[in-house]
XYZ file of C-alpha atoms in Angstrom:
783
model
C 13.653 -6.378 -51.938
C 11.257 -7.184 -49.087
C 8.882 -8.938 -51.455
C 11.740 -11.077 -52.790
C 12.871 -12.001 -49.274
C 9.355 -12.914 -48.258
C 8.946 -15.051 -51.355
C 12.234 -16.809 -50.691
C 11.261 -17.332 -47.070
C 7.920 -18.837 -48.082
C 9.612 -21.069 -50.672
C 12.091 -22.386 -48.101
C 9.242 -22.997 -45.694
C 7.291 -25.013 -48.277
C 10.372 -27.020 -49.176
C 11.113 -28.002 -45.555
C 7.516 -28.314 -44.412
C 6.122 -30.197 -47.396
C 8.818 -31.443 -49.797
C 10.945 -32.971 -47.008
C 7.960 -34.521 -45.283
C 8.557 -38.150 -44.299
C 7.340 -40.560 -41.575
C 10.590 -40.448 -39.575
C 10.602 -36.651 -39.353
C 6.851 -36.640 -38.688
C 7.620 -38.633 -35.513
C 10.894 -36.968 -34.505
C 10.288 -33.251 -35.120
C 7.321 -32.786 -32.744
C 9.410 -34.479 -30.047
C 12.229 -31.993 -30.618
C 9.795 -29.077 -30.392
C 8.475 -30.191 -27.022
C 7.391 -33.299 -25.158
C 6.374 -34.362 -21.676
C 9.816 -35.782 -20.933
C 11.596 -32.503 -21.695
C 11.360 -30.974 -18.219
C 12.356 -34.170 -16.325
C 15.314 -34.640 -18.694
C 16.458 -31.058 -18.165
C 16.163 -31.410 -14.388
C 18.173 -34.635 -14.409
C 20.830 -33.093 -16.667
C 21.085 -30.012 -14.416
C 21.373 -32.164 -11.294
C 24.071 -34.311 -12.893
C 25.994 -31.240 -14.028
C 25.906 -29.708 -10.544
C 26.839 -33.022 -8.914
C 29.856 -33.595 -11.168
C 31.083 -30.032 -11.669
C 30.040 -28.525 -8.330
C 30.456 -24.735 -8.377
C 31.114 -24.499 -12.097
C 28.071 -26.621 -12.900
C 25.869 -24.643 -10.523
C 26.957 -21.354 -12.093
C 26.314 -22.735 -15.575
C 22.800 -23.844 -14.606
C 22.146 -20.463 -12.935
C 23.215 -18.575 -16.081
C 21.043 -20.814 -18.267
C 18.022 -20.086 -16.085
C 18.825 -16.379 -16.144
C 19.205 -16.000 -19.904
C 16.054 -18.022 -20.590
C 14.021 -16.244 -17.905
C 15.057 -12.784 -19.128
C 15.552 -13.360 -22.814
C 12.294 -15.093 -23.709
C 9.723 -12.741 -22.093
C 11.638 -9.456 -22.259
C 13.498 -9.633 -25.564
C 11.954 -12.283 -27.804
C 8.340 -11.693 -26.784
C 8.721 -7.912 -27.087
C 10.119 -8.218 -30.600
C 7.336 -10.651 -31.528
C 4.656 -8.160 -30.576
C 6.516 -5.272 -32.212
C 6.847 -7.075 -35.574
C 3.530 -8.945 -35.290
C 4.329 -11.360 -38.092
C 1.607 -14.029 -38.512
C 2.517 -17.695 -38.326
C 3.169 -19.294 -41.737
C -0.029 -21.362 -41.610
C -2.084 -18.125 -41.635
C -1.222 -17.051 -45.230
C -0.635 -20.717 -46.211
C -3.526 -22.815 -44.860
C -2.136 -25.830 -46.664
C 0.877 -25.898 -44.329
C 1.406 -29.141 -42.435
C 1.263 -28.284 -38.728
C 2.473 -31.002 -36.380
C 2.693 -28.883 -33.216
C -0.713 -27.205 -33.180
C -1.814 -23.785 -34.394
C -1.448 -20.993 -31.871
C -2.575 -17.369 -32.056
C 0.852 -15.971 -31.117
C 3.193 -14.266 -33.574
C 6.023 -15.833 -35.533
C 9.132 -13.590 -35.663
C 11.480 -14.477 -33.964
C 11.346 -18.098 -32.792
C 11.506 -18.422 -29.005
C 12.485 -22.103 -29.248
C 15.462 -21.281 -31.459
C 16.479 -18.338 -29.266
C 16.323 -20.340 -26.048
C 18.299 -23.281 -27.427
C 20.932 -20.995 -28.943
C 21.220 -19.111 -25.661
C 21.657 -22.364 -23.736
C 24.264 -23.563 -26.242
C 26.178 -20.287 -25.893
C 26.197 -20.439 -22.087
C 27.290 -24.069 -22.160
C 30.098 -23.198 -24.596
C 31.359 -20.347 -22.408
C 31.604 -22.682 -19.414
C 32.544 -25.927 -21.170
C 34.281 -25.380 -24.514
C 33.690 -28.898 -25.827
C 29.965 -28.756 -25.247
C 29.411 -27.242 -28.724
C 29.816 -30.703 -30.250
C 26.512 -31.716 -28.684
C 24.698 -28.447 -28.037
C 25.071 -26.829 -31.463
C 23.600 -29.819 -33.384
C 20.808 -30.045 -30.806
C 19.982 -26.327 -31.119
C 20.046 -26.608 -34.916
C 17.748 -29.625 -34.827
C 15.240 -27.808 -32.607
C 15.332 -24.783 -34.919
C 14.792 -27.013 -37.956
C 11.884 -28.758 -36.218
C 10.026 -25.469 -35.838
C 10.006 -24.989 -39.592
C 9.232 -28.626 -40.318
C 6.326 -28.534 -37.833
C 4.825 -25.612 -39.760
C 4.949 -22.924 -37.047
C 7.916 -20.771 -38.142
C 9.670 -19.471 -41.230
C 13.375 -20.085 -41.749
C 14.062 -16.393 -41.087
C 12.243 -16.712 -37.756
C 14.551 -19.415 -36.450
C 17.697 -17.780 -37.856
C 16.807 -14.485 -36.226
C 15.885 -16.186 -32.981
C 19.100 -18.202 -32.854
C 21.219 -15.137 -33.557
C 19.456 -13.100 -30.899
C 19.606 -15.907 -28.341
C 23.318 -16.536 -28.773
C 23.980 -12.806 -28.766
C 22.160 -11.785 -25.630
C 23.389 -14.903 -23.804
C 27.012 -13.927 -24.537
C 26.368 -10.326 -23.524
C 24.687 -11.348 -20.253
C 27.478 -13.728 -19.268
C 30.169 -11.214 -20.185
C 28.368 -8.359 -18.428
C 27.765 -10.277 -15.206
C 31.332 -11.578 -15.215
C 32.679 -8.035 -15.551
C 30.316 -6.851 -12.826
C 31.570 -9.610 -10.540
C 35.176 -8.693 -11.336
C 34.477 -5.114 -10.221
C 32.017 -5.651 -7.362
C 33.532 -8.871 -6.064
C 36.857 -7.297 -5.197
C 35.125 -4.363 -3.526
C 32.214 -5.963 -1.651
C 33.026 -9.702 -1.447
C 36.837 -9.962 -1.252
C 36.890 -13.376 0.468
C 34.611 -14.941 -2.118
C 36.320 -13.170 -5.004
C 39.679 -14.553 -3.861
C 38.221 -18.032 -4.288
C 36.259 -17.263 -7.458
C 37.883 -14.474 -9.504
C 35.928 -15.393 -12.651
C 32.385 -16.729 -12.997
C 33.199 -18.643 -16.169
C 36.701 -19.891 -15.441
C 36.081 -21.397 -12.017
C 39.306 -21.970 -10.101
C 38.627 -22.563 -6.451
C 41.594 -21.502 -4.361
C 42.172 -21.703 -0.620
C 41.632 -18.402 1.167
C 44.655 -16.234 1.856
C 46.663 -17.435 4.813
C 47.396 -13.934 6.038
C 45.746 -10.601 6.316
C 47.390 -7.208 6.200
C 45.747 -6.180 9.485
C 46.796 -9.005 11.822
C 49.057 -11.526 10.041
C 50.410 -13.090 13.231
C 47.404 -13.613 15.494
C 45.262 -16.671 14.776
C 42.379 -15.671 17.047
C 42.253 -12.144 15.653
C 42.420 -13.547 12.161
C 39.452 -15.792 12.903
C 37.490 -12.861 14.305
C 38.405 -10.743 11.302
C 37.316 -13.474 8.877
C 34.051 -13.988 10.727
C 33.168 -10.298 10.645
C 34.104 -9.975 7.004
C 32.249 -13.153 6.025
C 29.165 -12.013 7.938
C 29.328 -8.757 6.004
C 29.530 -10.749 2.767
C 26.308 -12.622 3.578
C 24.591 -9.418 4.665
C 25.475 -7.665 1.408
C 24.416 -10.693 -0.615
C 21.117 -10.670 1.258
C 20.533 -7.031 0.324
C 21.216 -7.835 -3.344
C 18.858 -10.822 -3.340
C 16.094 -8.785 -1.700
C 16.578 -5.957 -4.219
C 16.380 -8.430 -7.121
C 13.187 -9.961 -5.733
C 11.679 -6.487 -5.235
C 12.483 -5.433 -8.790
C 11.139 -8.708 -10.224
C 7.882 -8.358 -8.294
C 7.410 -4.736 -9.335
C 7.943 -5.717 -12.971
C 5.493 -8.589 -12.525
C 2.676 -6.493 -11.074
C 3.347 -3.839 -13.702
C 2.768 -6.348 -16.509
C -0.404 -7.920 -17.818
C 0.093 -11.476 -16.573
C -2.630 -11.172 -13.937
C -5.484 -8.803 -13.170
C -7.020 -7.790 -9.860
C -8.589 -10.386 -7.623
C -12.104 -9.958 -6.273
C -10.889 -8.937 -2.823
C -8.391 -6.426 -4.209
C -11.075 -4.718 -6.291
C -13.495 -4.846 -3.365
C -10.991 -3.239 -1.001
C -10.098 -0.677 -3.671
C -13.723 0.409 -3.350
C -13.160 0.720 0.413
C -10.234 3.069 -0.191
C -12.642 5.371 -2.033
C -15.012 5.396 0.966
C -12.856 6.280 4.034
C -14.250 4.918 7.280
C -13.157 3.865 10.766
C -13.769 0.226 9.833
C -15.602 -1.890 7.283
C -18.089 -4.742 7.218
C -15.563 -7.573 7.525
C -12.170 -5.969 8.135
C -10.402 -3.148 9.972
C -9.397 -0.042 7.974
C -5.710 -0.934 7.385
C -6.098 -2.403 3.893
C -8.161 0.580 2.714
C -5.458 2.971 3.907
C -2.742 0.938 2.167
C -4.624 0.925 -1.136
C -5.357 4.634 -0.754
C -1.608 5.274 -0.484
C -0.761 3.063 -3.472
C -3.412 4.524 -5.770
C -2.531 8.090 -4.798
C 1.059 7.359 -5.815
C 0.348 5.495 -9.077
C -3.296 6.175 -9.879
C -6.260 3.815 -9.984
C -4.397 1.050 -11.763
C -3.627 -2.539 -10.845
C -0.030 -1.463 -10.232
C -1.201 1.275 -7.878
C -3.462 -1.107 -5.977
C -0.627 -3.629 -5.519
C 2.392 -1.336 -5.259
C 2.819 -1.647 -1.503
C 2.746 -5.475 -1.503
C 6.275 -6.008 -2.945
C 7.576 -3.059 -0.914
C 6.177 -4.502 2.300
C 7.734 -7.895 1.508
C 11.119 -6.293 0.813
C 10.975 -4.312 4.067
C 10.110 -7.426 6.024
C 12.945 -9.351 4.354
C 15.495 -6.654 5.256
C 14.330 -6.650 8.881
C 14.601 -10.439 9.116
C 18.053 -10.382 7.520
C 19.309 -7.790 9.980
C 17.649 -9.569 12.900
C 19.533 -12.776 12.147
C 22.754 -10.878 11.475
C 22.433 -9.525 15.029
C 21.097 -12.606 16.823
C 22.814 -15.407 14.869
C 24.400 -14.996 11.430
C 23.410 -13.081 8.306
C 23.738 -16.364 6.408
C 20.784 -17.763 8.335
C 18.842 -14.580 7.606
C 19.400 -15.022 3.886
C 18.257 -18.635 4.156
C 15.029 -17.481 5.827
C 14.429 -14.936 3.048
C 14.989 -17.614 0.395
C 12.811 -20.108 2.236
C 9.992 -17.553 2.510
C 10.290 -16.867 -1.214
C 10.078 -20.607 -1.944
C 6.999 -20.980 0.270
C 3.911 -20.436 -1.937
C 1.692 -19.213 0.896
C 4.150 -16.375 1.577
C 5.459 -15.659 -1.916
C 2.111 -15.384 -3.684
C 0.990 -12.892 -1.057
C 4.021 -10.761 -1.897
C 2.344 -9.562 -5.110
C -1.310 -9.398 -4.031
C -2.374 -6.399 -1.914
C -4.698 -8.105 0.540
C -5.073 -7.955 4.307
C -2.644 -10.877 4.671
C 0.218 -8.751 3.378
C -0.226 -6.164 6.149
C -1.062 -8.790 8.742
C 2.214 -10.644 8.162
C 4.215 -7.403 8.155
C 2.944 -6.124 11.502
C 3.018 -9.583 13.076
C 6.692 -9.849 12.101
C 7.470 -6.309 13.263
C 5.811 -6.967 16.617
C 7.766 -10.214 16.919
C 11.136 -8.569 16.196
C 10.558 -5.535 18.399
C 9.028 -7.764 21.070
C 12.224 -9.792 21.210
C 14.237 -6.594 21.594
C 11.853 -5.527 24.330
C 12.346 -8.828 26.141
C 16.104 -8.522 25.869
C 16.097 -4.857 26.862
C 13.971 -5.418 29.948
C 16.165 -8.350 30.915
C 19.311 -6.252 30.708
C 17.644 -3.498 32.737
C 16.609 -5.932 35.465
C 20.032 -7.521 35.519
C 21.684 -4.099 35.825
C 19.393 -3.166 38.728
C 20.094 -6.464 40.495
C 23.845 -6.081 39.917
C 23.826 -2.516 41.294
C 21.962 -3.614 44.386
C 24.346 -6.529 44.957
C 27.415 -4.296 44.636
C 25.965 -1.667 46.953
C 26.054 1.228 44.453
C 25.066 4.587 45.986
C 21.390 5.486 45.845
C 21.711 8.513 43.565
C 23.925 6.786 41.007
C 21.910 3.587 41.157
C 18.537 5.277 40.673
C 19.893 7.451 37.849
C 21.329 4.517 35.974
C 18.210 2.476 36.619
C 15.985 5.311 35.333
C 18.010 5.646 32.109
C 18.005 1.882 31.674
C 14.247 1.624 32.171
C 13.606 4.406 29.666
C 15.758 2.615 27.110
C 13.904 -0.620 27.860
C 10.482 1.019 27.426
C 11.099 2.120 23.836
C 11.025 -1.405 22.354
C 7.833 -2.148 24.240
C 6.216 1.010 22.881
C 7.233 -0.015 19.358
C 5.885 -3.495 20.026
C 2.587 -2.035 21.163
C 2.428 0.128 18.053
C 3.032 -2.835 15.726
C 0.499 -4.951 17.600
C -2.038 -2.143 17.298
C -1.400 -1.642 13.575
C -1.605 -5.408 13.075
C -5.001 -5.471 14.744
C -6.061 -2.532 12.542
C -5.071 -4.631 9.523
C -6.669 -7.970 10.385
C -8.550 -9.186 13.437
C -6.544 -12.408 13.403
C -3.552 -10.453 14.706
C -5.226 -10.389 18.114
C -3.841 -13.924 18.448
C -0.395 -12.403 18.933
C -1.422 -11.260 22.392
C -1.891 -14.936 23.250
C 1.542 -15.581 21.760
C 3.175 -13.125 24.152
C 1.136 -14.489 27.054
C 2.310 -18.019 26.234
C 5.937 -16.891 26.162
C 5.652 -15.211 29.561
C 4.044 -18.356 30.950
C 6.727 -20.679 29.531
C 9.791 -18.532 30.256
C 10.378 -17.943 33.943
C 12.997 -15.234 33.321
C 10.539 -13.304 31.151
C 7.749 -13.344 33.738
C 9.710 -10.870 35.866
C 9.035 -8.258 33.197
C 5.320 -8.313 33.960
C 6.264 -6.316 37.055
C 7.554 -3.511 34.814
C 5.404 -0.983 32.891
C 6.635 -1.981 29.399
C 4.271 -4.871 28.544
C 1.293 -3.036 30.004
C 1.981 0.116 27.983
C 2.104 -2.035 24.855
C -1.214 -3.604 25.836
C -2.668 -0.124 26.309
C -1.740 0.814 22.732
C -3.492 -2.308 21.490
C -6.576 -1.333 23.468
C -6.600 2.025 21.682
C -6.624 0.168 18.356
C -9.989 -1.332 19.339
C -11.684 2.063 19.310
C -12.129 2.560 15.517
C -13.846 -0.795 15.069
C -15.883 -0.393 18.232
C -17.147 3.019 17.169
C -17.964 1.901 13.624
C -19.713 -1.266 14.758
C -21.686 0.609 17.386
C -22.904 2.899 14.599
C -23.723 0.011 12.224
C -25.400 -2.604 14.369
C -22.249 -4.594 15.215
C -22.082 -5.877 11.652
C -18.494 -7.139 11.923
C -19.254 -9.289 14.965
C -22.259 -10.798 13.225
C -20.225 -11.456 10.108
C -17.401 -13.125 12.049
C -19.949 -15.133 14.036
C -21.515 -16.479 10.829
C -18.186 -16.912 9.057
C -16.856 -19.020 11.938
C -19.863 -21.309 11.743
C -20.999 -20.463 15.271
C -24.576 -19.996 14.112
C -24.891 -23.733 13.478
C -24.763 -26.579 15.958
C -21.414 -28.351 16.165
C -21.062 -31.407 13.987
C -17.816 -33.274 13.578
C -16.694 -32.955 9.955
C -13.322 -34.642 9.306
C -13.224 -33.351 5.738
C -12.446 -29.860 7.022
C -9.395 -31.149 8.859
C -8.217 -33.227 5.896
C -8.654 -30.340 3.443
C -6.753 -27.989 5.752
C -3.827 -30.373 6.228
C -3.529 -31.155 2.510
C -3.686 -27.467 1.573
C -1.036 -26.493 4.119
C 1.189 -29.374 3.035
C 1.249 -27.967 -0.495
C 1.287 -24.253 0.318
C 3.915 -24.444 3.056
C 6.337 -26.551 0.961
C 6.647 -30.175 2.226
C 10.440 -29.973 2.682
C 10.253 -26.823 4.792
C 7.272 -28.231 6.650
C 9.408 -31.216 7.642
C 12.113 -28.877 8.945
C 9.492 -26.854 10.823
C 7.974 -29.952 12.389
C 11.396 -31.182 13.497
C 12.327 -27.784 14.932
C 9.070 -27.583 16.900
C 9.670 -31.021 18.420
C 13.280 -30.105 19.235
C 12.223 -26.873 20.930
C 9.499 -28.592 22.944
C 11.985 -31.259 24.056
C 14.475 -28.576 25.134
C 11.734 -26.735 27.004
C 10.755 -29.890 28.856
C 14.394 -30.497 29.765
C 14.709 -26.945 31.086
C 17.363 -25.923 28.573
C 15.521 -22.748 27.510
C 15.228 -21.058 30.862
C 18.718 -19.533 31.184
C 18.767 -15.763 30.621
C 21.777 -15.623 28.306
C 23.699 -18.542 26.845
C 26.686 -18.036 24.588
C 27.060 -20.423 21.686
C 30.641 -20.253 20.516
C 30.898 -23.464 18.557
C 33.170 -23.274 15.568
C 31.727 -22.979 12.088
C 34.552 -23.491 9.645
C 37.099 -20.758 10.193
C 34.858 -18.413 12.159
C 32.791 -18.493 15.327
C 29.120 -17.774 15.760
C 28.006 -14.907 18.001
C 26.343 -15.379 21.357
C 22.729 -16.492 21.212
C 19.880 -16.134 23.618
C 18.751 -19.537 24.877
C 15.094 -18.452 24.901
C 14.997 -17.297 21.261
C 13.732 -20.659 19.877
C 11.054 -20.705 22.558
C 10.061 -17.121 21.727
C 9.730 -17.950 18.008
C 7.684 -21.047 18.810
C 5.349 -19.027 21.008
C 4.912 -16.473 18.203
C 3.338 -19.173 16.036
C 1.898 -21.964 18.151
C -1.375 -20.357 19.401
C -2.448 -19.305 15.914
C -1.576 -22.615 14.223
C -2.940 -24.801 16.986
C -6.073 -22.705 17.375
C -7.062 -22.912 13.722
C -5.994 -26.558 13.490
C -8.408 -27.455 16.279
C -11.093 -25.240 14.800
C -11.137 -27.361 11.644
C -13.025 -29.884 13.770
C -15.949 -27.460 13.718
C -15.806 -25.406 10.516
C -13.812 -24.857 7.364
C -10.559 -22.950 7.874
C -8.931 -21.215 4.919
C -5.230 -22.025 4.393
C -4.184 -18.365 4.515
C -5.579 -17.818 8.009
C -2.358 -19.083 9.620
C -0.027 -17.142 7.338
C 1.273 -14.711 10.041
C 2.704 -17.706 11.925
C 4.727 -18.960 8.965
C 7.556 -16.423 9.287
C 8.344 -17.227 12.961
C 8.169 -20.941 12.117
C 10.688 -20.504 9.287
C 12.937 -18.522 11.641
C 12.685 -21.298 14.221
C 13.479 -23.931 11.586
C 16.555 -21.958 10.485
C 17.907 -21.687 14.046
C 17.354 -25.352 14.869
C 18.678 -26.530 11.492
C 21.821 -24.478 12.085
C 22.191 -26.076 15.516
C 21.829 -29.528 13.935
C 24.449 -28.635 11.339
C 26.889 -27.644 14.062
C 26.289 -31.000 15.748
C 27.250 -32.753 12.523
C 23.757 -33.531 11.196
C 24.293 -32.759 7.510
C 20.869 -33.889 6.301
C 19.364 -30.477 7.143
C 21.160 -28.966 4.151
C 19.578 -31.575 1.876
C 16.138 -30.656 3.224
C 16.787 -26.964 2.627
C 18.019 -27.567 -0.934
C 15.020 -29.825 -1.570
C 12.729 -27.076 -0.307
C 14.242 -24.548 -2.702
C 14.267 -27.022 -5.606
C 10.604 -27.827 -5.002
C 9.336 -24.428 -3.946
C 10.967 -21.981 -6.354
C 9.706 -23.698 -9.562
C 6.258 -24.041 -7.995
C 6.213 -20.350 -7.056
C 7.261 -19.399 -10.592
C 4.486 -21.551 -12.054
C 1.971 -20.007 -9.656
C 2.991 -16.572 -10.924
C 2.482 -17.632 -14.557
C 0.681 -20.917 -15.130
C 1.039 -20.430 -18.899
C 4.542 -21.840 -18.440
C 3.030 -25.294 -17.955
C 1.856 -25.222 -21.543
C 5.313 -24.223 -22.765
C 7.092 -26.819 -20.626
C 4.745 -29.780 -20.941
C 2.902 -28.974 -24.157
C -0.509 -29.020 -22.433
C -2.065 -26.075 -20.567
C -3.675 -26.548 -17.184
C -7.416 -27.241 -17.284
C -9.377 -24.125 -16.254
C -10.665 -25.863 -13.127
C -7.122 -26.510 -11.886
C -5.577 -23.187 -12.892
C -5.370 -20.962 -9.782
C -4.647 -17.854 -11.858
C -8.088 -17.939 -13.469
C -9.194 -16.069 -10.344
C -7.100 -13.118 -11.561
C -7.668 -13.438 -15.311
C -10.361 -12.482 -17.739
C -12.007 -9.774 -15.647
C -11.130 -6.983 -18.039
C -12.546 -8.987 -20.951
C -15.643 -9.757 -18.881
C -16.104 -6.065 -18.107
C -15.719 -5.198 -21.788
C -18.331 -7.809 -22.708
C -20.806 -6.501 -20.128
C -20.181 -2.889 -21.156
C -20.763 -3.791 -24.821
C -24.137 -5.330 -23.902
C -25.006 -2.272 -21.846
C -24.227 0.009 -24.761
C -26.471 -2.107 -27.001
C -29.369 -1.650 -24.582
C -28.689 2.095 -24.351
C -28.678 2.376 -28.141
C -31.907 0.387 -28.437
C -33.869 2.099 -25.669
C -32.291 5.541 -25.682
C -31.968 5.947 -21.915
C -29.282 5.296 -19.286
C -28.693 1.783 -18.000
C -26.904 0.925 -14.762
C -25.415 -2.402 -13.668
C -26.223 -4.698 -10.756
C -23.729 -7.311 -9.611
C -24.805 -10.573 -7.992
C -21.617 -10.811 -5.907
C -19.556 -8.162 -4.163
C -16.392 -9.308 -5.965
C -17.990 -9.173 -9.409
C -19.525 -5.779 -8.579
C -16.120 -4.427 -7.591
C -14.331 -5.820 -10.638
C -16.901 -4.306 -12.988
C -16.505 -0.981 -11.183
C -12.738 -1.122 -11.658
C -12.497 -2.354 -15.259
C -15.342 -0.367 -16.864
C -13.867 3.127 -17.438
C -17.158 4.974 -16.941
C -17.823 3.060 -13.728
C -14.332 3.707 -12.379
C -14.686 7.418 -13.056
C -17.959 7.470 -11.085
C -16.536 5.942 -7.906
C -17.447 6.929 -5.221
C -19.958 9.737 -5.787
C -21.695 8.657 -9.012
C -21.628 4.836 -9.045
C -22.630 2.967 -12.175
C -22.384 -0.546 -10.701
C -24.335 -1.594 -7.603
C -24.562 -4.715 -5.527
C -28.041 -6.261 -5.515
C -30.130 -4.957 -2.674
C -30.895 -7.038 0.411
C -33.052 -6.802 3.520
C -29.935 -6.352 5.690
C -26.313 -5.597 4.758
C -24.514 -8.655 3.360
C -21.247 -6.821 2.712
C -19.849 -3.292 2.668
C -22.107 -2.264 -0.237
C -25.049 -2.486 2.167
C -23.774 0.647 3.934
C -23.379 2.732 0.765
C -26.161 4.373 -1.279
C -27.947 1.878 -3.523
C -30.047 2.138 -6.652
C -33.424 2.489 -4.922
C -33.681 6.162 -5.936
C -33.458 5.393 -9.680
C -37.184 4.860 -10.130
C -38.226 3.791 -13.603
C -34.626 3.089 -14.657
C -33.365 0.057 -16.547
C -30.587 -2.166 -15.207
C -28.441 -5.011 -16.439
C -28.070 -7.727 -13.819
C -24.762 -9.608 -14.051
C -24.403 -13.017 -12.443
C -21.398 -15.318 -12.651
C -22.205 -18.996 -13.171
C -20.113 -21.938 -12.132
C -19.051 -24.336 -14.856
C -21.900 -26.686 -15.736
C -24.425 -24.862 -13.528
C -27.880 -24.298 -14.961
C -29.378 -20.784 -14.791
C -31.918 -20.393 -12.018
C -34.932 -18.082 -11.920
C -34.121 -14.431 -11.132
C -33.749 -13.691 -7.398
C -37.132 -13.037 -5.808
C -36.075 -9.652 -4.466
C -34.865 -8.573 -7.920
C -38.138 -9.706 -9.513
C -40.064 -7.683 -6.948
C -38.018 -4.537 -7.602
C -38.498 -4.397 -11.405
C -41.576 -4.537 -13.574
C -40.135 -6.875 -16.214
C -37.032 -9.063 -16.382
C -35.709 -10.453 -19.663
C -33.060 -13.155 -19.805
C -30.351 -12.163 -22.303
C -28.561 -15.487 -21.984
C -24.987 -16.253 -20.995
C -21.649 -14.980 -22.241
C -18.443 -16.980 -22.059
C -15.114 -15.318 -21.356
C -12.216 -17.191 -22.868
C -8.502 -17.110 -22.178
C -6.211 -18.775 -24.692
C -9.063 -20.750 -26.185
C -10.461 -21.978 -22.849
C -13.597 -20.728 -21.106
C -12.663 -19.392 -17.665
C -15.742 -17.293 -16.774
C -19.411 -17.570 -17.655
C -21.823 -14.729 -16.891
C -25.575 -14.546 -17.173
C -27.207 -11.241 -18.121
C -30.714 -10.209 -17.123
C -32.295 -7.040 -18.506
C -34.356 -5.473 -15.727
C -36.834 -2.797 -16.834
C -38.607 -0.091 -14.842
C -37.363 -0.052 -11.284
C -40.395 0.273 -9.024
């Protein structure tokens, strides 16, 4: 039976692919399979649908994105790999292929599944859409066979699956909304009882609790609506956390050089390391002890840290402003590439941003707590409260005010133990005290000084380690900052920094940030930010906003300005990496949210357009940065290797396998052990992680070493080297840049070994493109 079906399938394929071949179809069918105008046309159609149908159109577009995003990689791709059916041009080389020949599998067709899923969603929302969508889906499915890349059974199976899981997803989410909406979001559910049959209704004009009191009704609605936004924020954060955990658990990317390097640190516990404090090593030690020495274990804490930070920001805004603004900040951070990409990579930036944000939030509570304590003391003195009662109340108040400062000191200390850049936050607090007259009174209390004492304690581990290792970190930072060279004005550094930040910070959000900074500075100059407490009770629809602290925008500005301005000015001397200002991005987004909300209340509606533009620009860019292979699917042409940022986290496992295969060849030929020498600390670390024998030997029996040097050039210089392996043979591995010509072996390497033989280069390819090139040198008889 199977043989007959396969024969019939092949016969149908030949009939469509060859017998029906004609010039018109030869032009039309590749266009239907994919073209450069596809994405712009889809974006325009989605925008038009949302503009004309409002909520119903937006829900339809959201469901389309959901079924395609989940169905293609999770369902269709999984079935493809499980069945592993070759493309029809593999057994039939004579097939006419008009859409290229890929190495992926054939059953089922992702194109047919996606189009059928979209047609099903469109039909569930707009019944008449089948007249256009069904013929279009059928034409796309037919084009896949005509173009020679799928059998008829592939497209039929794909279309059936796509329509099926799309209907199940829409039905399931609609039923979930029917159950959860009534329970958790009653106000929104009253307006939208069904996700498919949108029928916007005015909210109920009465409430069973207070049907006759307009003010109480407004307060009730505000509290309930705030709770709605808070719960929605929790759901969004949970979804992002789950998506990121799934992402790092997959095979889309591999470890970066720094992640593998710092994984080595976690295997060598120390008070500090050559270029960084010990925080990142501790974090990776925790992750790998939970999940083992895997990429998931190395990165596990990154999504968790981002989720924790998002919850804290959401709750902070729910307390200080509205939960709605908190959710907007979480979404804006997710749509900001500099923040979102760091949410899946376990580097020092992840911890730096976390503790900077924690210190900012607890620092604000400390400022508010001290202020209340001082106000209470002043009030008691003015009213002439008895000495015993006054001192008792003042003592309790001061103790309560000290706790936030102690927490602030702890977060500042942990931030400094994560990245030295976090020392800038001390300048941030100093700037706030200088700008805010009401806050300067707190310098007469013990709270800020206790926090500073905790930060001073955090200096000890690095001081002790550096004292024991020749102050290596200071020398490294001195050289890295370019202080060893005479100053020379280089405008290219400034231009590169500005262009990079413009892209990585999302231009739309950057415009909002710039406007909010100018607004805050203008208010500071006018003296509007000096009042201790200012209540903002302007109406927002049918509810009122809570009281806000007038100095909060100033505090957020101070939490970012020294770092941003400092590095901006430093570009006049040396190159500054875009990620160096990343801790300041969160307070800037918070400031932009507060000032945009204030503009909205004054009737300036353009801020919503900027926010929507930021999401529309940032979210697709973030998705593409997580999987650049999507560019090939969307536009038909993959990114060139030079422009693909993910090539820094691809191909390392294949490179390690290639190097290990060469090592085994040398072992088989010479009959004695061979160790590896890496030309770069990142390459050395990646080989140690992805070669099983090398990973098993870390840290006590290393197989891979960094090339020796007269003085330590990185952390490997403080660990045992290969100098004791006299007479041994080594394989030197050096990564070459594209187009670079091999140079003579390093002089120090040539002096260490009796003979060096050039084994040539090896190219590591990803999807048919060379992304890494390594040169191998066989080094015999270590002297």
